[in-house]
JSON list of C-alpha atoms and ligand atoms in Angstrom, two decimals:
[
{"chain": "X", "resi": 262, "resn": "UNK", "atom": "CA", "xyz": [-78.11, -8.87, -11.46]},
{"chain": "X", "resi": 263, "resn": "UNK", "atom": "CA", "xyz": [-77.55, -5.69, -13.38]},
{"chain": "X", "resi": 264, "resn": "UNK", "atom": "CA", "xyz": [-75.25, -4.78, -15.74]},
{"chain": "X", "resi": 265, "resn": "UNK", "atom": "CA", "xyz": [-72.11, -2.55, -15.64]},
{"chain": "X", "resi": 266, "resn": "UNK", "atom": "CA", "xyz": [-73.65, -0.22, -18.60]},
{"chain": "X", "resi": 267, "resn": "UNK", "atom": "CA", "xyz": [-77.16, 0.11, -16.05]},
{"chain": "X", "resi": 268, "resn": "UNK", "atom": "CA", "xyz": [-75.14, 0.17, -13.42]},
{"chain": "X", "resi": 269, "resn": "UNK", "atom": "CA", "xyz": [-72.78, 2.96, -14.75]},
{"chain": "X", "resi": 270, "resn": "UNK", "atom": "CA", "xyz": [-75.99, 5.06, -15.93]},
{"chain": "X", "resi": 271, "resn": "UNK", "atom": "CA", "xyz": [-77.66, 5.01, -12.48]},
{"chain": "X", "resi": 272, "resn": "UNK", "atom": "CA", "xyz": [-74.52, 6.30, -10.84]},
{"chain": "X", "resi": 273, "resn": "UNK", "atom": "CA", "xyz": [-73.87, 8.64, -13.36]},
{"chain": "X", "resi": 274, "resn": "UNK", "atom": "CA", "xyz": [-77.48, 9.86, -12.73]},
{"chain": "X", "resi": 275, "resn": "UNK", "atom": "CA", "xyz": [-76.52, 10.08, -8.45]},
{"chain": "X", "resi": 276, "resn": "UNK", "atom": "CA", "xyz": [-74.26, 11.63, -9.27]},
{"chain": "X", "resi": 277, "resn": "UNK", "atom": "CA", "xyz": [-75.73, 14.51, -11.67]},
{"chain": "X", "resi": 278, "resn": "UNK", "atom": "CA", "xyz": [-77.83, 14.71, -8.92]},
{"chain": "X", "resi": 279, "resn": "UNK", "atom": "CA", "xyz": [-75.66, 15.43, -6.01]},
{"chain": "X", "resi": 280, "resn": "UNK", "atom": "CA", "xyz": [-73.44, 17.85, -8.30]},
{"chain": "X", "resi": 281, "resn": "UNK", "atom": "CA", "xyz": [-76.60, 19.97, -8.79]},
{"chain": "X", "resi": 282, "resn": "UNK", "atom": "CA", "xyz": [-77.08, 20.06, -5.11]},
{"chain": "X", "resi": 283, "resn": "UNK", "atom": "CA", "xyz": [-73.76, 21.67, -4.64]},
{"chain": "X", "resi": 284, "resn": "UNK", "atom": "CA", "xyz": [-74.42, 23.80, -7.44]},
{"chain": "X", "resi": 285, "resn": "UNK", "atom": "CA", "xyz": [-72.16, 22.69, -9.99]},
{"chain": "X", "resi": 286, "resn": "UNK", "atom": "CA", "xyz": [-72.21, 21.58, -13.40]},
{"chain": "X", "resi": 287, "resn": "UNK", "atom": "CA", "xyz": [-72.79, 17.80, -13.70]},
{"chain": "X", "resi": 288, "resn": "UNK", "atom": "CA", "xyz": [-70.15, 18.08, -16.40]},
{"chain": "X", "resi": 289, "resn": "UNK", "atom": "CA", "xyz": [-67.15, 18.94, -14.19]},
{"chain": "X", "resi": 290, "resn": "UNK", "atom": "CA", "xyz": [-67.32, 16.38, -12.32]},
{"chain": "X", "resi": 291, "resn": "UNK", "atom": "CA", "xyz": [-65.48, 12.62, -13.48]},
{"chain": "X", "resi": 292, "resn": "UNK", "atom": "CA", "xyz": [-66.60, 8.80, -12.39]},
{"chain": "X", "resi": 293, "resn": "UNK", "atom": "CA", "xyz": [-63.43, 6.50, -11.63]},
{"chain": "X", "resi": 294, "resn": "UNK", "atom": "CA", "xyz": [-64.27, 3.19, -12.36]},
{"chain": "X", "resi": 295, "resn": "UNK", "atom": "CA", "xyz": [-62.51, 1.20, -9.64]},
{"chain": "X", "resi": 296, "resn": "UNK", "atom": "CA", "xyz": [-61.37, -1.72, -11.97]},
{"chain": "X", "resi": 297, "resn": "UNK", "atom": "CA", "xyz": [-59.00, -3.56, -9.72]},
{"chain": "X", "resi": 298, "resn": "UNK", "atom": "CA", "xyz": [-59.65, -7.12, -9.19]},
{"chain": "X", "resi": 299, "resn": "UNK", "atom": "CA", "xyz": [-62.25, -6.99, -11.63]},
{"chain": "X", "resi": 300, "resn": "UNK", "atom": "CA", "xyz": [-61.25, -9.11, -14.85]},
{"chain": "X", "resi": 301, "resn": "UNK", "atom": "CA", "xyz": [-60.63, -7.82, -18.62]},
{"chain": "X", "resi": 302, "resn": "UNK", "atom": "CA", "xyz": [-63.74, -8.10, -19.63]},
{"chain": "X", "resi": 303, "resn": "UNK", "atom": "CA", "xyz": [-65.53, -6.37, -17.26]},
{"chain": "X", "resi": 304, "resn": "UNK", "atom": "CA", "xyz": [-63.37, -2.61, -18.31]},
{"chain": "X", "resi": 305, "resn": "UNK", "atom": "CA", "xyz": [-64.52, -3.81, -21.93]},
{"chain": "X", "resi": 306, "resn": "UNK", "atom": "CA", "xyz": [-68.22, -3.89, -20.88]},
{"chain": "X", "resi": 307, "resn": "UNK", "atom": "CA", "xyz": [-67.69, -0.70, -19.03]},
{"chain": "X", "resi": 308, "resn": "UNK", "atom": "CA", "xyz": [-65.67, 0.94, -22.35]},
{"chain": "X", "resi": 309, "resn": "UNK", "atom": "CA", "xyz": [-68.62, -0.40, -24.18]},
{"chain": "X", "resi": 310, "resn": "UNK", "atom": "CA", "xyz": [-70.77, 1.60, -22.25]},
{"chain": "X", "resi": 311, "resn": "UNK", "atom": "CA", "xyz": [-68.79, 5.05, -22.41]},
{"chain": "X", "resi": 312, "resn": "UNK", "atom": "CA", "xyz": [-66.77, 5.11, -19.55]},
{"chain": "X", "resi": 313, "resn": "UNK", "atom": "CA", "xyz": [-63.22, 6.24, -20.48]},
{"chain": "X", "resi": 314, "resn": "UNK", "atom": "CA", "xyz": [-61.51, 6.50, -16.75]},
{"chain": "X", "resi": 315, "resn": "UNK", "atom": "CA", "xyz": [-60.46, 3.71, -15.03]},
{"chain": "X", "resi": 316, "resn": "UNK", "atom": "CA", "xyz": [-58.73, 3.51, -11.62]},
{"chain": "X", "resi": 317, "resn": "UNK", "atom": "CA", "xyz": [-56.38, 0.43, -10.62]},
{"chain": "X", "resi": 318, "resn": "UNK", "atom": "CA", "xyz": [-54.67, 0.20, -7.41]},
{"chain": "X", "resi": 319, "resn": "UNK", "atom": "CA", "xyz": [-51.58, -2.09, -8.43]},
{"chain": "X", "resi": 320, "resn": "UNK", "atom": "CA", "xyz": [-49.12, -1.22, -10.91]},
{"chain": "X", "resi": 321, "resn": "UNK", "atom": "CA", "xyz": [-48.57, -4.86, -12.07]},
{"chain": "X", "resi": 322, "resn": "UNK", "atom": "CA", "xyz": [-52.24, -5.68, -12.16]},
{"chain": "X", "resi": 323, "resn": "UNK", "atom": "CA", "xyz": [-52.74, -2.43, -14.43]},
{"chain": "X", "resi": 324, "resn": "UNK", "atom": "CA", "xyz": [-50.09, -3.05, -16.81]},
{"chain": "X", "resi": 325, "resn": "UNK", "atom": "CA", "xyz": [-51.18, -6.67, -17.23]},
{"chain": "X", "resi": 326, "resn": "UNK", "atom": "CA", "xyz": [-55.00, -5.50, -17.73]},
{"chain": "X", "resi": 327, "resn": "UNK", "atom": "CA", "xyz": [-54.57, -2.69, -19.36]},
{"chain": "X", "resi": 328, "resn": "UNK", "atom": "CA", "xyz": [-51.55, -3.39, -21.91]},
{"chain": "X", "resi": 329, "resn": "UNK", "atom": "CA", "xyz": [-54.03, -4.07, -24.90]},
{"chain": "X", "resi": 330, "resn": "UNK", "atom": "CA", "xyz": [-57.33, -1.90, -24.32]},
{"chain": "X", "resi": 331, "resn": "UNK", "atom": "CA", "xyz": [-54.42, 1.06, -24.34]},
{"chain": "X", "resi": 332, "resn": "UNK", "atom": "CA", "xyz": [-53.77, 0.15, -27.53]},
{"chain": "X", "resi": 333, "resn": "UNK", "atom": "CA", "xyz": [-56.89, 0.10, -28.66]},
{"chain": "X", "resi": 334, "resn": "UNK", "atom": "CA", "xyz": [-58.50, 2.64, -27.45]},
{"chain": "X", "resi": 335, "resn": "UNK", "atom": "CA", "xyz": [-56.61, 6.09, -27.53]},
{"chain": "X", "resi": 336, "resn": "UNK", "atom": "CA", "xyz": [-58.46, 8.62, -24.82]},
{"chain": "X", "resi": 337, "resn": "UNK", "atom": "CA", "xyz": [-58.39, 6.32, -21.86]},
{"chain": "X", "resi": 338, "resn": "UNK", "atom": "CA", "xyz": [-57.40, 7.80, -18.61]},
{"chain": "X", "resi": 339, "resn": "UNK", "atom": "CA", "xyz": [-55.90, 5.28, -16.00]},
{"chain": "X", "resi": 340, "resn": "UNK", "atom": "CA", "xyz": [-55.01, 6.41, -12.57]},
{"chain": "X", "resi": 341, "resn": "UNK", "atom": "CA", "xyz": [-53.56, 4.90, -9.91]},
{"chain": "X", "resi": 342, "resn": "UNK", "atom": "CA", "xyz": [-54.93, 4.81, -6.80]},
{"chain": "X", "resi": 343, "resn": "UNK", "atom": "CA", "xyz": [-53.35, 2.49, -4.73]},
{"chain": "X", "resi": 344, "resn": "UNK", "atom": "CA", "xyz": [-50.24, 2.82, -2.82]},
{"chain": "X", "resi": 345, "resn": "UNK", "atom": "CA", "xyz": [-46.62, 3.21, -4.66]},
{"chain": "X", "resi": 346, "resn": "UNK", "atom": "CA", "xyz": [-43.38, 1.87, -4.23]},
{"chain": "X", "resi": 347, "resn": "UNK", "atom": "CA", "xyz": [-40.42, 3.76, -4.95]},
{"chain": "X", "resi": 348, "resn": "UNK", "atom": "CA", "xyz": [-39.02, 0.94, -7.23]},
{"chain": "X", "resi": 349, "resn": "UNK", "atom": "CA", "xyz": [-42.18, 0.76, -9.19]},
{"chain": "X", "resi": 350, "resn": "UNK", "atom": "CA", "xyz": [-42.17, 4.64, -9.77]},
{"chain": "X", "resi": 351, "resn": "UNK", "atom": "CA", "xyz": [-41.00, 4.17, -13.51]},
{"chain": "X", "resi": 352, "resn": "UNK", "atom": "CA", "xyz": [-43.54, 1.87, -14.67]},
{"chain": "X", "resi": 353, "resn": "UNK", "atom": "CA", "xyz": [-45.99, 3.76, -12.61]},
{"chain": "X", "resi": 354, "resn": "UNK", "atom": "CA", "xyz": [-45.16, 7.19, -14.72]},
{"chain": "X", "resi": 355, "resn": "UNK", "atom": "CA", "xyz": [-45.05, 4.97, -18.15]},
{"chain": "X", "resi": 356, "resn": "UNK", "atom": "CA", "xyz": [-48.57, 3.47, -17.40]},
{"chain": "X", "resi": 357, "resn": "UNK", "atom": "CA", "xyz": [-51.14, 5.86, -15.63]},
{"chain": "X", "resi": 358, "resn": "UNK", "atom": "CA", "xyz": [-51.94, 9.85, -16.69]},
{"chain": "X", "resi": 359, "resn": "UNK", "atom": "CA", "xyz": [-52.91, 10.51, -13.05]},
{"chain": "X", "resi": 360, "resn": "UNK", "atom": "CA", "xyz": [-50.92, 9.46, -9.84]},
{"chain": "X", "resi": 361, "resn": "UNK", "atom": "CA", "xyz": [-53.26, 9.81, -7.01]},
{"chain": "X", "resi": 362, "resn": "UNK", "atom": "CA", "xyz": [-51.09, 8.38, -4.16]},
{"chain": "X", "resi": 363, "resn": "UNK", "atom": "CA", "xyz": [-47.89, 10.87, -3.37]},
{"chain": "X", "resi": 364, "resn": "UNK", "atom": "CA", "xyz": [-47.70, 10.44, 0.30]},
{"chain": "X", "resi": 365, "resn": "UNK", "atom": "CA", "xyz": [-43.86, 10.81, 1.04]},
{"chain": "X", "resi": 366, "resn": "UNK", "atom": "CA", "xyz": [-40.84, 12.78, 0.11]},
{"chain": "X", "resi": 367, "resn": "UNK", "atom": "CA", "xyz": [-38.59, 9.63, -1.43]},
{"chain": "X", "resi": 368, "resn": "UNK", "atom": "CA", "xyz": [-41.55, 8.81, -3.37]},
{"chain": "X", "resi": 369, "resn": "UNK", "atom": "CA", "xyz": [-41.71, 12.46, -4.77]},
{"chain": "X", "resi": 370, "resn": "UNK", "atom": "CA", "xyz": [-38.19, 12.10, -5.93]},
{"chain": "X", "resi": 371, "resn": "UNK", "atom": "CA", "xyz": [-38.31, 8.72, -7.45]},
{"chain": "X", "resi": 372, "resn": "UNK", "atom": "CA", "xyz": [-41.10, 10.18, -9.32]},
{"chain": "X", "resi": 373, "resn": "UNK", "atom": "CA", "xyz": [-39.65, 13.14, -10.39]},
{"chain": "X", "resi": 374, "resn": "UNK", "atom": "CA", "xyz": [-36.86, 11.02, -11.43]},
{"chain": "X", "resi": 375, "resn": "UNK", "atom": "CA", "xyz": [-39.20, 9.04, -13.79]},
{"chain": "X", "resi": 376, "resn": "UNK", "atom": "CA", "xyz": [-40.94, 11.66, -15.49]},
{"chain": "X", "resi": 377, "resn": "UNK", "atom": "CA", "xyz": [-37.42, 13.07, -16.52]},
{"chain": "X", "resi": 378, "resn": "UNK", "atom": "CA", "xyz": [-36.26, 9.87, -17.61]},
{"chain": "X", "resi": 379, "resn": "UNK", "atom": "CA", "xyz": [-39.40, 9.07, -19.53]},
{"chain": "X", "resi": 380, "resn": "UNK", "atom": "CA", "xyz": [-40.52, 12.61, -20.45]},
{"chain": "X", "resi": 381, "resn": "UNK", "atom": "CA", "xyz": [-43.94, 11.23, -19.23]},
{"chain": "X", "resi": 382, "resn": "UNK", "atom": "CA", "xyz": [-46.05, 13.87, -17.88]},
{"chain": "X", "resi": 383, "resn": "UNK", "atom": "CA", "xyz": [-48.79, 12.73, -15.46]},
{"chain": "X", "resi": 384, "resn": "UNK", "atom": "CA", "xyz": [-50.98, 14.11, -13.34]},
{"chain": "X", "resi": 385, "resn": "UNK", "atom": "CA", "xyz": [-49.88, 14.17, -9.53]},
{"chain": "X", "resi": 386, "resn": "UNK", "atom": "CA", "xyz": [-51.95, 14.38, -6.68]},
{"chain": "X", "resi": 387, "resn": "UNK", "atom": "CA", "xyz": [-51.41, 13.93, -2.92]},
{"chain": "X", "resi": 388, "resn": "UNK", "atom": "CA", "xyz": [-52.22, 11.84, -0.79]},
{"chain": "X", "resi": 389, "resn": "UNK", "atom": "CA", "xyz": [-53.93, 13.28, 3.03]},
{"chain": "X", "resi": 390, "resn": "UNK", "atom": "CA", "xyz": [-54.08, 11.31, 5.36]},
{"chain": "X", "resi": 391, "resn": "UNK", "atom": "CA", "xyz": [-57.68, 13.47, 6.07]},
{"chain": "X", "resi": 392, "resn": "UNK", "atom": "CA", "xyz": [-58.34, 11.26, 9.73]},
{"chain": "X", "resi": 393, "resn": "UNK", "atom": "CA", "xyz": [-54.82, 11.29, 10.60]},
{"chain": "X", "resi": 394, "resn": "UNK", "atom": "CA", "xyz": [-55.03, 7.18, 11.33]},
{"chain": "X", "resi": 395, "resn": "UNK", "atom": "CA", "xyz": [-51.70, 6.32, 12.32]},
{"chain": "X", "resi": 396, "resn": "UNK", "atom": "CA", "xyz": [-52.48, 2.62, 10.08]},
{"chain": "X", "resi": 397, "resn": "UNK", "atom": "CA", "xyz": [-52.75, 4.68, 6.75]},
{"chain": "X", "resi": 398, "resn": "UNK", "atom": "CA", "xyz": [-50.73, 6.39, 3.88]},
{"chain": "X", "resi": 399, "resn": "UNK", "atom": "CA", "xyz": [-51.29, 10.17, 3.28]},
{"chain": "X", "resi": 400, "resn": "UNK", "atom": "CA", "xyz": [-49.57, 13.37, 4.50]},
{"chain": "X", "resi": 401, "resn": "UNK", "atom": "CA", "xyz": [-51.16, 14.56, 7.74]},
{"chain": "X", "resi": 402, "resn": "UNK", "atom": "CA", "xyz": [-53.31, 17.50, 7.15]},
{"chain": "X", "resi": 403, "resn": "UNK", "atom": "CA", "xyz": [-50.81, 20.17, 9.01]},
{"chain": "X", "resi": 404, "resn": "UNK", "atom": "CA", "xyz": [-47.99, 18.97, 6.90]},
{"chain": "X", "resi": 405, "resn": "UNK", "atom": "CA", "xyz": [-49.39, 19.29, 3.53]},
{"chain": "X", "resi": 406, "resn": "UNK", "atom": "CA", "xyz": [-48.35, 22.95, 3.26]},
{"chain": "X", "resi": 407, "resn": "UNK", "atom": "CA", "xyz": [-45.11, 21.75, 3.84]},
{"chain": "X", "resi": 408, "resn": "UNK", "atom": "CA", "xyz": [-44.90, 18.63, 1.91]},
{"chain": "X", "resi": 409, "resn": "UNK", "atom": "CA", "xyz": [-46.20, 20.67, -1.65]},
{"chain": "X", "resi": 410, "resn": "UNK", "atom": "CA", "xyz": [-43.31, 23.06, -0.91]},
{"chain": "X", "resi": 411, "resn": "UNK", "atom": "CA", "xyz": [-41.29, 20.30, -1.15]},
{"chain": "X", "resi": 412, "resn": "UNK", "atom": "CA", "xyz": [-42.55, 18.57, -4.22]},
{"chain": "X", "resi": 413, "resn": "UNK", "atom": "CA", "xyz": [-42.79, 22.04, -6.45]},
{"chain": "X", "resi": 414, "resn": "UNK", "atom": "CA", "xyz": [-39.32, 23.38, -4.72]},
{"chain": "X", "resi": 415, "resn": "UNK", "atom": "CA", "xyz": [-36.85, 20.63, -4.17]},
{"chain": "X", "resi": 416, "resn": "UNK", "atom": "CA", "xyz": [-38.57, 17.78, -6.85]},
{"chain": "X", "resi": 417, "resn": "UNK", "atom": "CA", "xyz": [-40.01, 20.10, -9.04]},
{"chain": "X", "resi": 418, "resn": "UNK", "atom": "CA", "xyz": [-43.19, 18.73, -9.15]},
{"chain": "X", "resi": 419, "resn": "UNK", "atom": "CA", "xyz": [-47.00, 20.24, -10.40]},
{"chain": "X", "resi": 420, "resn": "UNK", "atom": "CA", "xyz": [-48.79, 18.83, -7.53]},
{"chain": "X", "resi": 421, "resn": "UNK", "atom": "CA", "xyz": [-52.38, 19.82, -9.16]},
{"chain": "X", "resi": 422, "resn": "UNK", "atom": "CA", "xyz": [-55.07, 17.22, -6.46]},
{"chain": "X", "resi": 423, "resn": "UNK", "atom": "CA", "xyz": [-55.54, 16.11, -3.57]},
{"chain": "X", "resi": 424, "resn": "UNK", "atom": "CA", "xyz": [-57.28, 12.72, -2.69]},
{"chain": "X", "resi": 425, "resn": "UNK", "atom": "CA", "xyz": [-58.26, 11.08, 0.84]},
{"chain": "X", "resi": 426, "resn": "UNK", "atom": "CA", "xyz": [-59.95, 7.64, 2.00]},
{"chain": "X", "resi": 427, "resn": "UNK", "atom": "CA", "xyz": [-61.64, 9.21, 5.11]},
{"chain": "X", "resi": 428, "resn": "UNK", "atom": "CA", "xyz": [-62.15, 6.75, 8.25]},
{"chain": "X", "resi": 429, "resn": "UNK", "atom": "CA", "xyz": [-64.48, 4.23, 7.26]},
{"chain": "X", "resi": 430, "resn": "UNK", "atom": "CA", "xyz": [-65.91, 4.05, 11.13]},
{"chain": "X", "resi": 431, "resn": "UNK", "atom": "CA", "xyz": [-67.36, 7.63, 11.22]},
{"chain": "X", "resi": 432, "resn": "UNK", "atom": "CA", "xyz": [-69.68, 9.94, 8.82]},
{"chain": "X", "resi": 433, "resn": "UNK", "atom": "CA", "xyz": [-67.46, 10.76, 6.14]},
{"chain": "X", "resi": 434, "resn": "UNK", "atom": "CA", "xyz": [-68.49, 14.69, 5.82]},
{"chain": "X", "resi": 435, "resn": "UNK", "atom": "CA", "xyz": [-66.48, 16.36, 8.31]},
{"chain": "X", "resi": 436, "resn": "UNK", "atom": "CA", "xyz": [-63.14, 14.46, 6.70]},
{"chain": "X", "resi": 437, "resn": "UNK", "atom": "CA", "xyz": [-64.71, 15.58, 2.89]},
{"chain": "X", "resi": 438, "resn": "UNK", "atom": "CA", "xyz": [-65.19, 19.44, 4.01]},
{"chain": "X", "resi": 439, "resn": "UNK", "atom": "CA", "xyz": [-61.85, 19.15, 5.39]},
{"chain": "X", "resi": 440, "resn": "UNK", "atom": "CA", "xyz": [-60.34, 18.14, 2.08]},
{"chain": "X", "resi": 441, "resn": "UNK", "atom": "CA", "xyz": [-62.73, 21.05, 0.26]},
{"chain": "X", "resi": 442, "resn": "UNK", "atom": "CA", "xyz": [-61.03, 23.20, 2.52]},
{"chain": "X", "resi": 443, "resn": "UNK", "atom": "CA", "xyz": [-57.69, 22.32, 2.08]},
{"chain": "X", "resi": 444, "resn": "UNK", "atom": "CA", "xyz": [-57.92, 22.17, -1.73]},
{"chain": "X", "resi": 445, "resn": "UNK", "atom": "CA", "xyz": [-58.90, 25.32, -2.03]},
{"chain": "X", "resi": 446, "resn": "UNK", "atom": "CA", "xyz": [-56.67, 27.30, 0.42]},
{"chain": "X", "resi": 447, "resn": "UNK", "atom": "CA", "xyz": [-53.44, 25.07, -1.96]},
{"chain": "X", "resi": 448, "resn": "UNK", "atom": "CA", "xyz": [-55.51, 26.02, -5.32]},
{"chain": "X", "resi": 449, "resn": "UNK", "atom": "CA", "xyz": [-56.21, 22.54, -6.22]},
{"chain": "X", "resi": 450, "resn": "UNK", "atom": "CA", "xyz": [-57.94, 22.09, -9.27]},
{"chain": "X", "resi": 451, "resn": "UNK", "atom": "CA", "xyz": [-58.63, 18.05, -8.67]},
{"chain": "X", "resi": 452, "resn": "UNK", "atom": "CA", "xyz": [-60.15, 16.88, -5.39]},
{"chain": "X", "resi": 453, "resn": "UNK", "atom": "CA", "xyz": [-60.43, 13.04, -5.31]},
{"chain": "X", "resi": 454, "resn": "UNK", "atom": "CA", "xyz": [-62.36, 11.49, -2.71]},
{"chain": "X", "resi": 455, "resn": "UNK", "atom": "CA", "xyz": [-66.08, 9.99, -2.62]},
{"chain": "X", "resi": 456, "resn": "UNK", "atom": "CA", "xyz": [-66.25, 6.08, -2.85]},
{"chain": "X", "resi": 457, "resn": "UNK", "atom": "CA", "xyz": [-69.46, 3.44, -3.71]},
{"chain": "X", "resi": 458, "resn": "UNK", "atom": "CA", "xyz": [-70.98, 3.70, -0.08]},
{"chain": "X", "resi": 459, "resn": "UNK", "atom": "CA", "xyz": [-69.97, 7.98, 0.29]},
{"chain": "X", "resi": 460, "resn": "UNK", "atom": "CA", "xyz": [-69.44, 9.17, -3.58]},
{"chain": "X", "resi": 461, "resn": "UNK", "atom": "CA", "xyz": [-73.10, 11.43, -3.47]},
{"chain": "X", "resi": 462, "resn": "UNK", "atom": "CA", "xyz": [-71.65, 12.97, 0.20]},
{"chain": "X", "resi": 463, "resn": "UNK", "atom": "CA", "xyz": [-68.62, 13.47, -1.40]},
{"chain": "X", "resi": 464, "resn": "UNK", "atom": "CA", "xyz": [-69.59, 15.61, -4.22]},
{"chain": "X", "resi": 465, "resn": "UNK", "atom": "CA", "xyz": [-71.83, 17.81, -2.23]},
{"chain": "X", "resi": 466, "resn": "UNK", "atom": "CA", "xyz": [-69.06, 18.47, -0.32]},
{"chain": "X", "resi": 467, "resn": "UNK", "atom": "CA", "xyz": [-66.89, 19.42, -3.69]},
{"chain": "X", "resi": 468, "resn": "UNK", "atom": "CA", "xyz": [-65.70, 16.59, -4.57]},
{"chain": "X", "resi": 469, "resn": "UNK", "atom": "CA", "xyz": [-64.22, 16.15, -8.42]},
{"chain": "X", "resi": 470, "resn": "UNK", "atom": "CA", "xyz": [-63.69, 13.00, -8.81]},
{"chain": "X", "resi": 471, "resn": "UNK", "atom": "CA", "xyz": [-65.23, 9.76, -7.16]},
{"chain": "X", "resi": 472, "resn": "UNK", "atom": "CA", "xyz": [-63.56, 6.63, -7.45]},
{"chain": "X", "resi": 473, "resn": "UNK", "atom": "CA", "xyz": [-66.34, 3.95, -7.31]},
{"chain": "X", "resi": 474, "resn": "UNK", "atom": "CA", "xyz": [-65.72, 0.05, -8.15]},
{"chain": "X", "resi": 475, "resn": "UNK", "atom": "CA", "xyz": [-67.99, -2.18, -6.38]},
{"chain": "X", "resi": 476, "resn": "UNK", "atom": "CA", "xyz": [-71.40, -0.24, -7.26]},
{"chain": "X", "resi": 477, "resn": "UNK", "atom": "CA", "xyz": [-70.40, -0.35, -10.93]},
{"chain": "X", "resi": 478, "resn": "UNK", "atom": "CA", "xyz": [-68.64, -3.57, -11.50]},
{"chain": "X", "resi": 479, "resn": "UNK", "atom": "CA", "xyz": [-70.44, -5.65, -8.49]},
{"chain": "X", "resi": 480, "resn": "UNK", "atom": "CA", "xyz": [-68.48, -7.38, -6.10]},
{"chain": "X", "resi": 481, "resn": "UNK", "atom": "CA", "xyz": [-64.50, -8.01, -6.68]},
{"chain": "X", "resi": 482, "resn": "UNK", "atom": "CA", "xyz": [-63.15, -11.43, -7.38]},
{"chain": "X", "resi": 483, "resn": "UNK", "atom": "CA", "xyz": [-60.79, -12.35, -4.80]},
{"chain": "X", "resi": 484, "resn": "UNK", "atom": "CA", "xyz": [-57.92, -12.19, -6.45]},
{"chain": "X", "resi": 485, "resn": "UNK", "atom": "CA", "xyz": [-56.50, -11.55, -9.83]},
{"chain": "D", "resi": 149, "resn": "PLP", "atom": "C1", "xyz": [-61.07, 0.05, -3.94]},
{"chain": "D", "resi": 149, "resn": "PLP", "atom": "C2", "xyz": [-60.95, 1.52, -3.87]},
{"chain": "D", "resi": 149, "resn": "PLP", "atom": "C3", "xyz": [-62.04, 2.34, -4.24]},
{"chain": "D", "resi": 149, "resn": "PLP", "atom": "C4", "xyz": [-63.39, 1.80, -4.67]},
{"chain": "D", "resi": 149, "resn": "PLP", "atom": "O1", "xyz": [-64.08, 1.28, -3.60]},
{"chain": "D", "resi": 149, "resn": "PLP", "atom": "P1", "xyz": [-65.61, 0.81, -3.73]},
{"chain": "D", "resi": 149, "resn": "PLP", "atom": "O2", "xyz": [-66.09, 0.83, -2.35]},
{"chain": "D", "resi": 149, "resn": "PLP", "atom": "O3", "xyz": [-65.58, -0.56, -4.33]},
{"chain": "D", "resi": 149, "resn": "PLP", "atom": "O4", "xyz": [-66.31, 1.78, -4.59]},
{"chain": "D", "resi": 149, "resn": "PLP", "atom": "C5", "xyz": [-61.84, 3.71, -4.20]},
{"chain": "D", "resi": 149, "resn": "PLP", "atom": "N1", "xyz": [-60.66, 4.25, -3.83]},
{"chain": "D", "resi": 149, "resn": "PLP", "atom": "C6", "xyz": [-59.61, 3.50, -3.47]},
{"chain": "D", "resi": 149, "resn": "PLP", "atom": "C7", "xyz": [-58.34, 4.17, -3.07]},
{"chain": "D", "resi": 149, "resn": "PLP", "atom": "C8", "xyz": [-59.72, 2.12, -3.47]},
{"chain": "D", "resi": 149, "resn": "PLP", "atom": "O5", "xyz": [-58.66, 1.38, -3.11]}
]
């Protein structure tokens, strides 16, 4: 078996790769490492290694595996990419720098409510629901206009990404050149999207970020 540190490098190297292809600097693009379900020590070996972002998909599981190496190490980056419940919208704004998963307008409001309560400031990025699967979280793509108005006029949110799990049955490409398209016609600066099996597709397509666990950290324990 590999390690996380030679796994980490080989991906990083994909994804230099693939970056080039689209003709981009490999430097503006950023490696999520998918931690969740993966134990303490396994972000440690990964920290050891370089990697300063980390992605977690629960906001309990975070706080519990994360409460320490925050401490510790000052520049990390956590963001969550899992779904959000409105009552968990506080500890969600005190934990993570990046909120991937805004997918509704009572969500928008608890966290707007937060971040002036806290005087956090995280990132914030939408959620599209890119294959419009009537199963999954995400704003359809013809209401996204609509649903930023709403955030930046009636929240008063900085809605600055855009992320998307595409339909795991089909060639992701079409559902990643969507999202390019959509992020640039809202002038989004962050475009999340691009997992282990897709991440290279992703970033030719213009992806920013890819949010990869399993190819880095190896299979996920069951449960935490
Ligand atoms: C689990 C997860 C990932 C990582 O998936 P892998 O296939 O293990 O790379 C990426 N994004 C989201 C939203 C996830 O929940």
């Amino acid at each position: 078996m590999t390690s996380i540190s030679e796994n980490r490098r080989a991906i990083l190297e994909r994804m230099s790769q693939a970056v080039r292809e689209s003709g981009r600097e490999p430097e503006s693009v950023h490696l999520i490492a998918v931690s969740k379900f993966q134990p303490e020590e396994s972000v440690r070996e990964a920290l050891r290694s370089g990697q300063r972002v980390f992605g977690e998909n629960r906001v309990q599981e975070a706080k519990t595996k994360f409460a320490t190496i925050k401490q510790e190490t000052q520049d990390i980056e956590l963001h969550l990419i899992g779904p959000l419940q409105t009552n968990k919208a506080e500890d969600a704004v005190r934990l993570f720098d990046v909120i991937q998963t805004i997918d509704r307008p009572n969500l928008a409001e608890a966290v707007a409510k937060a971040i002036r309560k806290t005087g956090r400031n995280p990132r914030l990025y939408v959620e599209v629901n890119i294959g419009n699967e009537p199963q999954k979280a995400g704003i359809a793509p013809d209401k996204l206009a609509e649903f930023l108005t709403y955030c930046r006029e009636k929240c008063g949110l900085t809605i600055t990404g855009i992320m998307c799990i595409p339909p795991h049955d089909a060639p992701p490409e079409p559902f990643f050149k969507a999202m390019k398209i959509l992020a640039d016609q809202h002038k989004m600066s962050h475009l999340s999207m691009g997992m282990s099996a897709d991440f290279e597709a992703a970033l030719r397509c213009g992806a920013t970020e890819v949010r990869v666990g399993t190819a880095l950290f190896g299979e996920r324990k069951v449960t935490p």
